[in-house]
Every structure is written in C-alpha cells, then in structure tokens.
Amino acid sequence: MTTALITGASSGIGLAFAERLAAEHHNLILVARNRDRLERVAAVLSSSHGVNVDVLDIDLSHRDQVDLVGDRLSDSNNSVDFLVNNAGFGIRESFIGGNLDAEQQMIDVMVTATMRLSHAVLPGMVKRNSGAVINISSIAGWMTSGTYSAAKAWVTTFTEGLSHELAGTGVSATAVCPGLTHTEFHSRAEMDVSNAPDWLWLDVNEVVDRALHDSRRGRPISVAGRHYQAISLPIRYWRAAQRRAEGALRARVMD
C-alpha cells in the first residue's frame, strides 16, 4: 500500500486530499499545527477506510520542524509515494506598513517548506521511478497582490521547473492553481469576499479531482473550473511557449 504525506491536512484543500487519498487506500501522514484536530481526522479516516494514518503536529514556519518532516520524507525504509505541499495562509493587510513577521512566515511556509520538502522526497521517488508531488499554488500567482501572490508565483514556476527536470523519471510534479474555493481560508485571513458572485466559487472536491487527474497525466499545471481555465488559458499558453523557447535556447547554449 502506498503512502501520501499532506501538509495543512487538518482543513480545507489538505483535508479534502486526505479524504480522497484515504478512500483510494493510501496510508497517510498528516501534517498541521493542531494536533487535536489532526487526531480527530486520523481516527475518522482510519476507521472509514482501513488505512494507517500518522499525524505530525508541525509548524512549517520553523526550519527545524520542517526538517523533521523532511527526515520522514527521505527515510528509504518507509518511502512516501505522494507529497502534497498544501500548507499556507493569507493575510488581509497591505505590505506597506503591515506586519513584516507575518509576511516572512508566509514565505517560510509556502516557499521554503515547499522547496525543502520537495528536495527531501524526490531523490527516493526518482530512484524508484515512481511518485508524485503536488504543490498547491493559486491563480493569485498570476496576479499582483503582494507577498502572497509572489509566493504562489514562485510555487508555480518552481513546480514547472521540477516537472521539466523530472521528465522521463516516472515521477510527476504538478502545481494546483485554484481560484476562490469554499474552505476556511478566507475567514481565517479575515478577508471579506461576500461580494464574490456564486459562479466564481469552486467546491473543494472539484479542485482535488482535477489535481489528481492532472497529476496522474504528468501535467505541470492544474486549474479547476471552466471559468478559471478560460481566464488562465492565455497565461498558460504563453508559459508553454516560453518553456519551448527556453528549451531551444538551452539546447543552443549547451551545444
């Protein structure tokens, strides 16, 4: 039986991934800060689906705790076949005059932890010629709204680079770029999105369905919802053309 490790697994998109992968009979390692909530989720998933569920109450804004998760990911005797880097948060404040520590924590959780955990898990996956990394980005990464958007843009570009590097290895890397999704994210960040029209909202399971579909086909970017797919199409087309141009340039430089 394969094993999936999911960060930010106690709620939202991370929880939906946990529920779906448990239903597909993957053993789970769930990572989040709230141990009580993790243990409740673990008990339900274990009893419902007959899978092993371990929990790690970890704060990914702390490097030493990130590396504890990295140690588990690189353990060759207990391989992880599926990594979902989902942990993240947003803040309502503007960058100028805002809380710089909170801005730094966003980078620590969404950029540094994503990089270090991917680096920990991928050598084993490549050696086994199988595995998948899913990094939760956002359509916000194609917008201009401060540190959050910049961090998500990094996640998307980083994942595209991984996908290119992993070509032919049997391992995939996919950046998931959801739009507005029904989770606790906005209420936790104290963001007022009450004026957003209903048609803009995605069900969390729609995001997970699309992510797994695209991951299993080796696609570097996953966008759920036809409206978001349409909005993002020119950007994704341009990025694909850019990758082709980069490949041609790289080949010429390396000749």
PDB file of C-alpha atoms in Angstrom:
ATOM      1  CA  MET A   1       0.000   0.000   0.000  1.00  0.00           C
ATOM      2  CA  THR A   2       1.364   3.410  -0.937  1.00  0.00           C
ATOM      3  CA  THR A   3       1.809   6.355   1.442  1.00  0.00           C
ATOM      4  CA  ALA A   4       0.891  10.010   0.984  1.00  0.00           C
ATOM      5  CA  LEU A   5       2.126  12.913   3.121  1.00  0.00           C
ATOM      6  CA  ILE A   6      -0.078  16.011   3.167  1.00  0.00           C
ATOM      7  CA  THR A   7       0.750  19.327   4.815  1.00  0.00           C
ATOM      8  CA  GLY A   8      -2.006  21.601   6.035  1.00  0.00           C
ATOM      9  CA  ALA A   9      -4.113  18.458   6.299  1.00  0.00           C
ATOM     10  CA  SER A  10      -6.478  19.432   9.108  1.00  0.00           C
ATOM     11  CA  SER A  11      -8.828  21.546   6.973  1.00  0.00           C
ATOM     12  CA  GLY A  12      -9.655  22.855   3.529  1.00  0.00           C
ATOM     13  CA  ILE A  13      -7.904  21.530   0.444  1.00  0.00           C
ATOM     14  CA  GLY A  14      -5.459  19.485   2.515  1.00  0.00           C
ATOM     15  CA  LEU A  15      -8.280  17.713   4.331  1.00  0.00           C
ATOM     16  CA  ALA A  16     -10.054  17.034   1.030  1.00  0.00           C
ATOM     17  CA  PHE A  17      -6.867  15.445  -0.335  1.00  0.00           C
ATOM     18  CA  ALA A  18      -6.615  13.310   2.813  1.00  0.00           C
ATOM     19  CA  GLU A  19     -10.211  12.126   2.452  1.00  0.00           C
ATOM     20  CA  ARG A  20      -9.796  11.315  -1.232  1.00  0.00           C
ATOM     21  CA  LEU A  21      -6.461   9.508  -0.888  1.00  0.00           C
ATOM     22  CA  ALA A  22      -7.685   7.508   2.101  1.00  0.00           C
ATOM     23  CA  ALA A  23     -10.703   6.442   0.048  1.00  0.00           C
ATOM     24  CA  GLU A  24      -8.238   5.268  -2.618  1.00  0.00           C
ATOM     25  CA  HIS A  25      -6.493   3.203   0.083  1.00  0.00           C
ATOM     26  CA  HIS A  26      -3.312   5.186   0.548  1.00  0.00           C
ATOM     27  CA  ASN A  27      -1.783   5.228   4.004  1.00  0.00           C
ATOM     28  CA  LEU A  28      -1.441   8.798   5.224  1.00  0.00           C
ATOM     29  CA  ILE A  29       0.895  11.078   7.123  1.00  0.00           C
ATOM     30  CA  LEU A  30      -0.996  14.232   8.050  1.00  0.00           C
ATOM     31  CA  VAL A  31       0.903  17.406   8.934  1.00  0.00           C
ATOM     32  CA  ALA A  32      -0.563  20.516  10.569  1.00  0.00           C
ATOM     33  CA  ARG A  33      -0.204  22.582  13.729  1.00  0.00           C
ATOM     34  CA  ASN A  34      -3.376  21.496  15.536  1.00  0.00           C
ATOM     35  CA  ARG A  35      -2.759  18.012  16.930  1.00  0.00           C
ATOM     36  CA  ASP A  36      -6.252  17.556  18.363  1.00  0.00           C
ATOM     37  CA  ARG A  37      -7.840  18.289  15.025  1.00  0.00           C
ATOM     38  CA  LEU A  38      -5.358  16.038  13.203  1.00  0.00           C
ATOM     39  CA  GLU A  39      -6.091  13.150  15.546  1.00  0.00           C
ATOM     40  CA  ARG A  40      -9.844  13.507  15.019  1.00  0.00           C
ATOM     41  CA  VAL A  41      -9.344  13.466  11.244  1.00  0.00           C
ATOM     42  CA  ALA A  42      -6.989  10.489  11.531  1.00  0.00           C
ATOM     43  CA  ALA A  43      -9.458   8.487  13.597  1.00  0.00           C
ATOM     44  CA  VAL A  44     -12.283   9.051  11.117  1.00  0.00           C
ATOM     45  CA  LEU A  45     -10.198   8.217   8.037  1.00  0.00           C
ATOM     46  CA  SER A  46      -8.600   5.162   9.597  1.00  0.00           C
ATOM     47  CA  SER A  47     -11.908   3.662  10.717  1.00  0.00           C
ATOM     48  CA  SER A  48     -13.734   4.571   7.493  1.00  0.00           C
ATOM     49  CA  HIS A  49     -11.162   3.294   5.024  1.00  0.00           C
ATOM     50  CA  GLY A  50      -8.950   0.844   6.915  1.00  0.00           C
ATOM     51  CA  VAL A  51      -5.736   2.771   6.252  1.00  0.00           C
ATOM     52  CA  ASN A  52      -2.878   3.676   8.571  1.00  0.00           C
ATOM     53  CA  VAL A  53      -2.859   7.371   9.449  1.00  0.00           C
ATOM     54  CA  ASP A  54       0.033   9.003  11.290  1.00  0.00           C
ATOM     55  CA  VAL A  55      -0.034  12.627  12.438  1.00  0.00           C
ATOM     56  CA  LEU A  56       2.749  15.172  12.876  1.00  0.00           C
ATOM     57  CA  ASP A  57       1.882  18.373  14.700  1.00  0.00           C
ATOM     58  CA  ILE A  58       4.378  20.642  12.996  1.00  0.00           C
ATOM     59  CA  ASP A  59       4.703  24.387  12.453  1.00  0.00           C
ATOM     60  CA  LEU A  60       6.227  24.742   8.988  1.00  0.00           C
ATOM     61  CA  SER A  61       7.299  28.315   9.648  1.00  0.00           C
ATOM     62  CA  HIS A  62      10.136  26.859  11.769  1.00  0.00           C
ATOM     63  CA  ARG A  63      13.064  25.397   9.844  1.00  0.00           C
ATOM     64  CA  ASP A  64      13.899  22.743  12.441  1.00  0.00           C
ATOM     65  CA  GLN A  65      10.328  21.428  12.325  1.00  0.00           C
ATOM     66  CA  VAL A  66      10.312  21.444   8.521  1.00  0.00           C
ATOM     67  CA  ASP A  67      13.430  19.302   8.604  1.00  0.00           C
ATOM     68  CA  LEU A  68      11.715  16.784  10.886  1.00  0.00           C
ATOM     69  CA  VAL A  69       9.155  16.279   8.137  1.00  0.00           C
ATOM     70  CA  GLY A  70      11.987  16.164   5.609  1.00  0.00           C
ATOM     71  CA  ASP A  71      13.641  13.362   7.574  1.00  0.00           C
ATOM     72  CA  ARG A  72      10.444  11.337   7.321  1.00  0.00           C
ATOM     73  CA  LEU A  73      10.179  12.000   3.597  1.00  0.00           C
ATOM     74  CA  SER A  74      13.746  10.860   2.940  1.00  0.00           C
ATOM     75  CA  ASP A  75      13.505   7.672   5.018  1.00  0.00           C
ATOM     76  CA  SER A  76      14.278   4.954   2.480  1.00  0.00           C
ATOM     77  CA  ASN A  77      12.847   2.284   4.768  1.00  0.00           C
ATOM     78  CA  ASN A  78       9.423   3.979   4.871  1.00  0.00           C
ATOM     79  CA  SER A  79       9.012   5.533   1.464  1.00  0.00           C
ATOM     80  CA  VAL A  80       6.487   8.251   0.700  1.00  0.00           C
ATOM     81  CA  ASP A  81       4.922   7.921  -2.736  1.00  0.00           C
ATOM     82  CA  PHE A  82       2.822  11.070  -2.833  1.00  0.00           C
ATOM     83  CA  LEU A  83       3.606  14.508  -1.379  1.00  0.00           C
ATOM     84  CA  VAL A  84       1.023  17.286  -1.209  1.00  0.00           C
ATOM     85  CA  ASN A  85       2.557  20.617  -0.185  1.00  0.00           C
ATOM     86  CA  ASN A  86      -0.645  22.380   0.779  1.00  0.00           C
ATOM     87  CA  ALA A  87       0.094  24.351   3.968  1.00  0.00           C
ATOM     88  CA  GLY A  88      -0.340  28.077   3.627  1.00  0.00           C
ATOM     89  CA  PHE A  89      -2.251  31.124   4.755  1.00  0.00           C
ATOM     90  CA  GLY A  90      -3.088  34.645   3.692  1.00  0.00           C
ATOM     91  CA  ILE A  91      -3.226  37.979   5.472  1.00  0.00           C
ATOM     92  CA  ARG A  92      -5.524  40.917   4.885  1.00  0.00           C
ATOM     93  CA  GLU A  93      -3.018  43.725   5.478  1.00  0.00           C
ATOM     94  CA  SER A  94      -1.189  45.644   2.792  1.00  0.00           C
ATOM     95  CA  PHE A  95       2.541  45.078   2.590  1.00  0.00           C
ATOM     96  CA  ILE A  96       3.435  48.729   3.226  1.00  0.00           C
ATOM     97  CA  GLY A  97       3.019  49.347   6.927  1.00  0.00           C
ATOM     98  CA  GLY A  98       1.943  45.753   7.526  1.00  0.00           C
ATOM     99  CA  ASN A  99       3.282  43.029   9.781  1.00  0.00           C
ATOM    100  CA  LEU A 100       6.656  42.024   8.361  1.00  0.00           C
ATOM    101  CA  ASP A 101       6.877  38.917  10.554  1.00  0.00           C
ATOM    102  CA  ALA A 102       3.616  37.629   9.070  1.00  0.00           C
ATOM    103  CA  GLU A 103       4.937  38.296   5.554  1.00  0.00           C
ATOM    104  CA  GLN A 104       8.082  36.326   6.386  1.00  0.00           C
ATOM    105  CA  GLN A 105       6.025  33.458   7.791  1.00  0.00           C
ATOM    106  CA  MET A 106       4.117  33.216   4.505  1.00  0.00           C
ATOM    107  CA  ILE A 107       7.414  32.819   2.654  1.00  0.00           C
ATOM    108  CA  ASP A 108       8.667  30.301   5.224  1.00  0.00           C
ATOM    109  CA  VAL A 109       5.550  28.133   4.932  1.00  0.00           C
ATOM    110  CA  MET A 110       4.668  28.424   1.250  1.00  0.00           C
ATOM    111  CA  VAL A 111       8.121  28.799  -0.310  1.00  0.00           C
ATOM    112  CA  THR A 112      10.854  27.489   1.979  1.00  0.00           C
ATOM    113  CA  ALA A 113       8.928  24.482   3.309  1.00  0.00           C
ATOM    114  CA  THR A 114       7.705  23.561  -0.180  1.00  0.00           C
ATOM    115  CA  MET A 115      11.259  23.668  -1.504  1.00  0.00           C
ATOM    116  CA  ARG A 116      12.824  21.714   1.359  1.00  0.00           C
ATOM    117  CA  LEU A 117      10.157  19.004   1.486  1.00  0.00           C
ATOM    118  CA  SER A 118      10.284  18.539  -2.288  1.00  0.00           C
ATOM    119  CA  HIS A 119      14.067  18.277  -2.075  1.00  0.00           C
ATOM    120  CA  ALA A 120      13.762  15.639   0.660  1.00  0.00           C
ATOM    121  CA  VAL A 121      11.266  13.380  -1.106  1.00  0.00           C
ATOM    122  CA  LEU A 122      12.311  13.499  -4.756  1.00  0.00           C
ATOM    123  CA  PRO A 123      15.595  11.533  -4.724  1.00  0.00           C
ATOM    124  CA  GLY A 124      13.800   8.450  -3.390  1.00  0.00           C
ATOM    125  CA  MET A 125      10.953   8.837  -5.874  1.00  0.00           C
ATOM    126  CA  VAL A 126      13.371   9.157  -8.782  1.00  0.00           C
ATOM    127  CA  LYS A 127      15.315   6.115  -7.582  1.00  0.00           C
ATOM    128  CA  ARG A 128      12.068   4.098  -7.517  1.00  0.00           C
ATOM    129  CA  ASN A 129      10.911   5.616 -10.855  1.00  0.00           C
ATOM    130  CA  SER A 130       7.526   6.450  -9.376  1.00  0.00           C
ATOM    131  CA  GLY A 131       5.864   9.098  -7.271  1.00  0.00           C
ATOM    132  CA  ALA A 132       4.126  12.446  -7.440  1.00  0.00           C
ATOM    133  CA  VAL A 133       4.497  15.877  -5.888  1.00  0.00           C
ATOM    134  CA  ILE A 134       1.525  18.217  -5.856  1.00  0.00           C
ATOM    135  CA  ASN A 135       2.211  21.804  -4.803  1.00  0.00           C
ATOM    136  CA  ILE A 136      -0.806  23.952  -4.029  1.00  0.00           C
ATOM    137  CA  SER A 137      -0.404  27.295  -5.736  1.00  0.00           C
ATOM    138  CA  SER A 138      -3.196  29.699  -6.705  1.00  0.00           C
ATOM    139  CA  ILE A 139      -4.472  31.804  -9.570  1.00  0.00           C
ATOM    140  CA  ALA A 140      -3.303  34.624  -7.284  1.00  0.00           C
ATOM    141  CA  GLY A 141       0.178  33.740  -8.519  1.00  0.00           C
ATOM    142  CA  TRP A 142      -0.818  35.277 -11.867  1.00  0.00           C
ATOM    143  CA  MET A 143      -1.999  38.480 -10.172  1.00  0.00           C
ATOM    144  CA  THR A 144      -0.300  41.351  -8.376  1.00  0.00           C
ATOM    145  CA  SER A 145      -1.210  41.430  -4.697  1.00  0.00           C
ATOM    146  CA  GLY A 146       1.919  41.446  -2.592  1.00  0.00           C
ATOM    147  CA  THR A 147       3.792  38.676  -0.866  1.00  0.00           C
ATOM    148  CA  TYR A 148       1.034  36.060  -1.103  1.00  0.00           C
ATOM    149  CA  SER A 149       0.842  36.375  -4.903  1.00  0.00           C
ATOM    150  CA  ALA A 150       4.623  36.431  -5.187  1.00  0.00           C
ATOM    151  CA  ALA A 151       4.916  33.257  -3.091  1.00  0.00           C
ATOM    152  CA  LYS A 152       2.300  31.477  -5.183  1.00  0.00           C
ATOM    153  CA  ALA A 153       4.001  32.624  -8.409  1.00  0.00           C
ATOM    154  CA  TRP A 154       7.191  31.052  -7.071  1.00  0.00           C
ATOM    155  CA  VAL A 155       5.351  27.795  -6.308  1.00  0.00           C
ATOM    156  CA  THR A 156       4.022  27.587  -9.867  1.00  0.00           C
ATOM    157  CA  THR A 157       7.353  28.385 -11.526  1.00  0.00           C
ATOM    158  CA  PHE A 158       9.279  26.089  -9.177  1.00  0.00           C
ATOM    159  CA  THR A 159       6.884  23.222  -9.926  1.00  0.00           C
ATOM    160  CA  GLU A 160       7.122  23.764 -13.668  1.00  0.00           C
ATOM    161  CA  GLY A 161      10.899  23.552 -13.311  1.00  0.00           C
ATOM    162  CA  LEU A 162      10.597  20.321 -11.332  1.00  0.00           C
ATOM    163  CA  SER A 163       8.281  18.880 -13.961  1.00  0.00           C
ATOM    164  CA  HIS A 164      10.861  19.605 -16.651  1.00  0.00           C
ATOM    165  CA  GLU A 165      13.690  18.135 -14.570  1.00  0.00           C
ATOM    166  CA  LEU A 166      11.657  15.008 -13.792  1.00  0.00           C
ATOM    167  CA  ALA A 167      10.802  14.218 -17.427  1.00  0.00           C
ATOM    168  CA  GLY A 168      11.392  10.543 -18.143  1.00  0.00           C
ATOM    169  CA  THR A 169      11.810   9.535 -14.490  1.00  0.00           C
ATOM    170  CA  GLY A 170       8.289   8.232 -13.851  1.00  0.00           C
ATOM    171  CA  VAL A 171       7.806  10.998 -11.249  1.00  0.00           C
ATOM    172  CA  SER A 172       5.470  13.969 -11.754  1.00  0.00           C
ATOM    173  CA  ALA A 173       5.238  17.463 -10.284  1.00  0.00           C
ATOM    174  CA  THR A 174       2.026  19.467 -10.571  1.00  0.00           C
ATOM    175  CA  ALA A 175       1.147  22.985  -9.407  1.00  0.00           C
ATOM    176  CA  VAL A 176      -2.522  23.281  -8.495  1.00  0.00           C
ATOM    177  CA  CYS A 177      -3.895  26.774  -9.117  1.00  0.00           C
ATOM    178  CA  PRO A 178      -7.378  27.087  -7.620  1.00  0.00           C
ATOM    179  CA  GLY A 179      -9.493  30.180  -7.668  1.00  0.00           C
ATOM    180  CA  LEU A 180     -11.995  31.055  -4.939  1.00  0.00           C
ATOM    181  CA  THR A 181     -12.730  27.800  -3.128  1.00  0.00           C
ATOM    182  CA  HIS A 182     -15.159  27.004  -0.327  1.00  0.00           C
ATOM    183  CA  THR A 183     -12.786  26.435   2.630  1.00  0.00           C
ATOM    184  CA  GLU A 184     -11.893  28.214   5.863  1.00  0.00           C
ATOM    185  CA  PHE A 185      -9.064  30.116   4.159  1.00  0.00           C
ATOM    186  CA  HIS A 186     -10.780  33.475   3.735  1.00  0.00           C
ATOM    187  CA  SER A 187     -12.456  33.556   7.137  1.00  0.00           C
ATOM    188  CA  ARG A 188      -9.164  32.702   8.867  1.00  0.00           C
ATOM    189  CA  ALA A 189      -7.475  35.540   6.996  1.00  0.00           C
ATOM    190  CA  GLU A 190     -10.405  37.839   7.873  1.00  0.00           C
ATOM    191  CA  MET A 191     -10.956  38.574   4.186  1.00  0.00           C
ATOM    192  CA  ASP A 192     -14.373  39.830   3.133  1.00  0.00           C
ATOM    193  CA  VAL A 193     -15.269  38.006  -0.073  1.00  0.00           C
ATOM    194  CA  SER A 194     -19.027  38.323   0.365  1.00  0.00           C
ATOM    195  CA  ASN A 195     -19.359  40.278  -2.889  1.00  0.00           C
ATOM    196  CA  ALA A 196     -17.830  37.499  -4.992  1.00  0.00           C
ATOM    197  CA  PRO A 197     -20.550  36.054  -7.282  1.00  0.00           C
ATOM    198  CA  ASP A 198     -21.557  32.442  -6.783  1.00  0.00           C
ATOM    199  CA  TRP A 199     -20.246  31.367 -10.186  1.00  0.00           C
ATOM    200  CA  LEU A 200     -16.678  32.211  -9.144  1.00  0.00           C
ATOM    201  CA  TRP A 201     -16.645  29.700  -6.297  1.00  0.00           C
ATOM    202  CA  LEU A 202     -15.267  26.175  -6.557  1.00  0.00           C
ATOM    203  CA  ASP A 203     -16.151  23.161  -4.459  1.00  0.00           C
ATOM    204  CA  VAL A 204     -13.026  21.846  -2.754  1.00  0.00           C
ATOM    205  CA  ASN A 205     -13.583  18.343  -4.127  1.00  0.00           C
ATOM    206  CA  GLU A 206     -13.654  19.768  -7.662  1.00  0.00           C
ATOM    207  CA  VAL A 207     -10.162  21.165  -7.051  1.00  0.00           C
ATOM    208  CA  VAL A 208      -8.880  17.828  -5.718  1.00  0.00           C
ATOM    209  CA  ASP A 209     -10.500  15.832  -8.544  1.00  0.00           C
ATOM    210  CA  ARG A 210      -8.831  17.998 -11.163  1.00  0.00           C
ATOM    211  CA  ALA A 211      -5.495  18.000  -9.346  1.00  0.00           C
ATOM    212  CA  LEU A 212      -5.321  14.208  -9.170  1.00  0.00           C
ATOM    213  CA  HIS A 213      -6.489  13.900 -12.783  1.00  0.00           C
ATOM    214  CA  ASP A 214      -3.744  16.237 -13.989  1.00  0.00           C
ATOM    215  CA  SER A 215      -1.071  14.809 -11.702  1.00  0.00           C
ATOM    216  CA  ARG A 216      -1.676  11.300 -12.986  1.00  0.00           C
ATOM    217  CA  ARG A 217      -1.225  12.571 -16.527  1.00  0.00           C
ATOM    218  CA  GLY A 218       2.026  14.336 -15.703  1.00  0.00           C
ATOM    219  CA  ARG A 219       0.693  17.832 -16.286  1.00  0.00           C
ATOM    220  CA  PRO A 220       2.716  20.630 -14.655  1.00  0.00           C
ATOM    221  CA  ILE A 221      -0.273  22.932 -14.002  1.00  0.00           C
ATOM    222  CA  SER A 222      -3.798  22.086 -12.857  1.00  0.00           C
ATOM    223  CA  VAL A 223      -6.674  24.574 -12.971  1.00  0.00           C
ATOM    224  CA  ALA A 224     -10.152  23.529 -11.859  1.00  0.00           C
ATOM    225  CA  GLY A 225     -13.363  25.084 -13.143  1.00  0.00           C
ATOM    226  CA  ARG A 226     -14.105  26.005 -16.751  1.00  0.00           C
ATOM    227  CA  HIS A 227     -14.279  29.711 -15.959  1.00  0.00           C
ATOM    228  CA  TYR A 228     -10.833  29.703 -14.339  1.00  0.00           C
ATOM    229  CA  GLN A 229      -9.473  27.523 -17.140  1.00  0.00           C
ATOM    230  CA  ALA A 230     -10.744  30.082 -19.657  1.00  0.00           C
ATOM    231  CA  ILE A 231      -9.325  33.018 -17.700  1.00  0.00           C
ATOM    232  CA  SER A 232      -5.939  31.334 -17.325  1.00  0.00           C
ATOM    233  CA  LEU A 233      -5.693  29.953 -20.874  1.00  0.00           C
ATOM    234  CA  PRO A 234      -3.750  32.907 -22.374  1.00  0.00           C
ATOM    235  CA  ILE A 235      -1.322  32.820 -19.438  1.00  0.00           C
ATOM    236  CA  ARG A 236      -0.808  29.050 -19.671  1.00  0.00           C
ATOM    237  CA  TYR A 237      -0.377  29.276 -23.454  1.00  0.00           C
ATOM    238  CA  TRP A 238       2.246  31.989 -23.040  1.00  0.00           C
ATOM    239  CA  ARG A 239       4.062  29.981 -20.362  1.00  0.00           C
ATOM    240  CA  ALA A 240       4.089  26.884 -22.592  1.00  0.00           C
ATOM    241  CA  ALA A 241       5.545  28.957 -25.443  1.00  0.00           C
ATOM    242  CA  GLN A 242       8.078  30.397 -23.025  1.00  0.00           C
ATOM    243  CA  ARG A 243       9.138  26.902 -21.931  1.00  0.00           C
ATOM    244  CA  ARG A 244       9.624  25.876 -25.567  1.00  0.00           C
ATOM    245  CA  ALA A 245      11.743  28.961 -26.203  1.00  0.00           C
ATOM    246  CA  GLU A 246      13.765  28.307 -23.078  1.00  0.00           C
ATOM    247  CA  GLY A 247      14.344  24.716 -24.188  1.00  0.00           C
ATOM    248  CA  ALA A 248      15.579  25.843 -27.589  1.00  0.00           C
ATOM    249  CA  LEU A 249      17.870  28.436 -26.022  1.00  0.00           C
ATOM    250  CA  ARG A 250      19.198  25.939 -23.505  1.00  0.00           C
ATOM    251  CA  ALA A 251      19.927  23.414 -26.254  1.00  0.00           C
ATOM    252  CA  ARG A 252      21.788  26.012 -28.281  1.00  0.00           C
ATOM    253  CA  VAL A 253      23.816  27.251 -25.309  1.00  0.00           C
ATOM    254  CA  MET A 254      24.721  23.709 -24.265  1.00  0.00           C
ATOM    255  CA  ASP A 255      25.826  22.666 -27.804  1.00  0.00           C
TER     256      ASP A 255
END
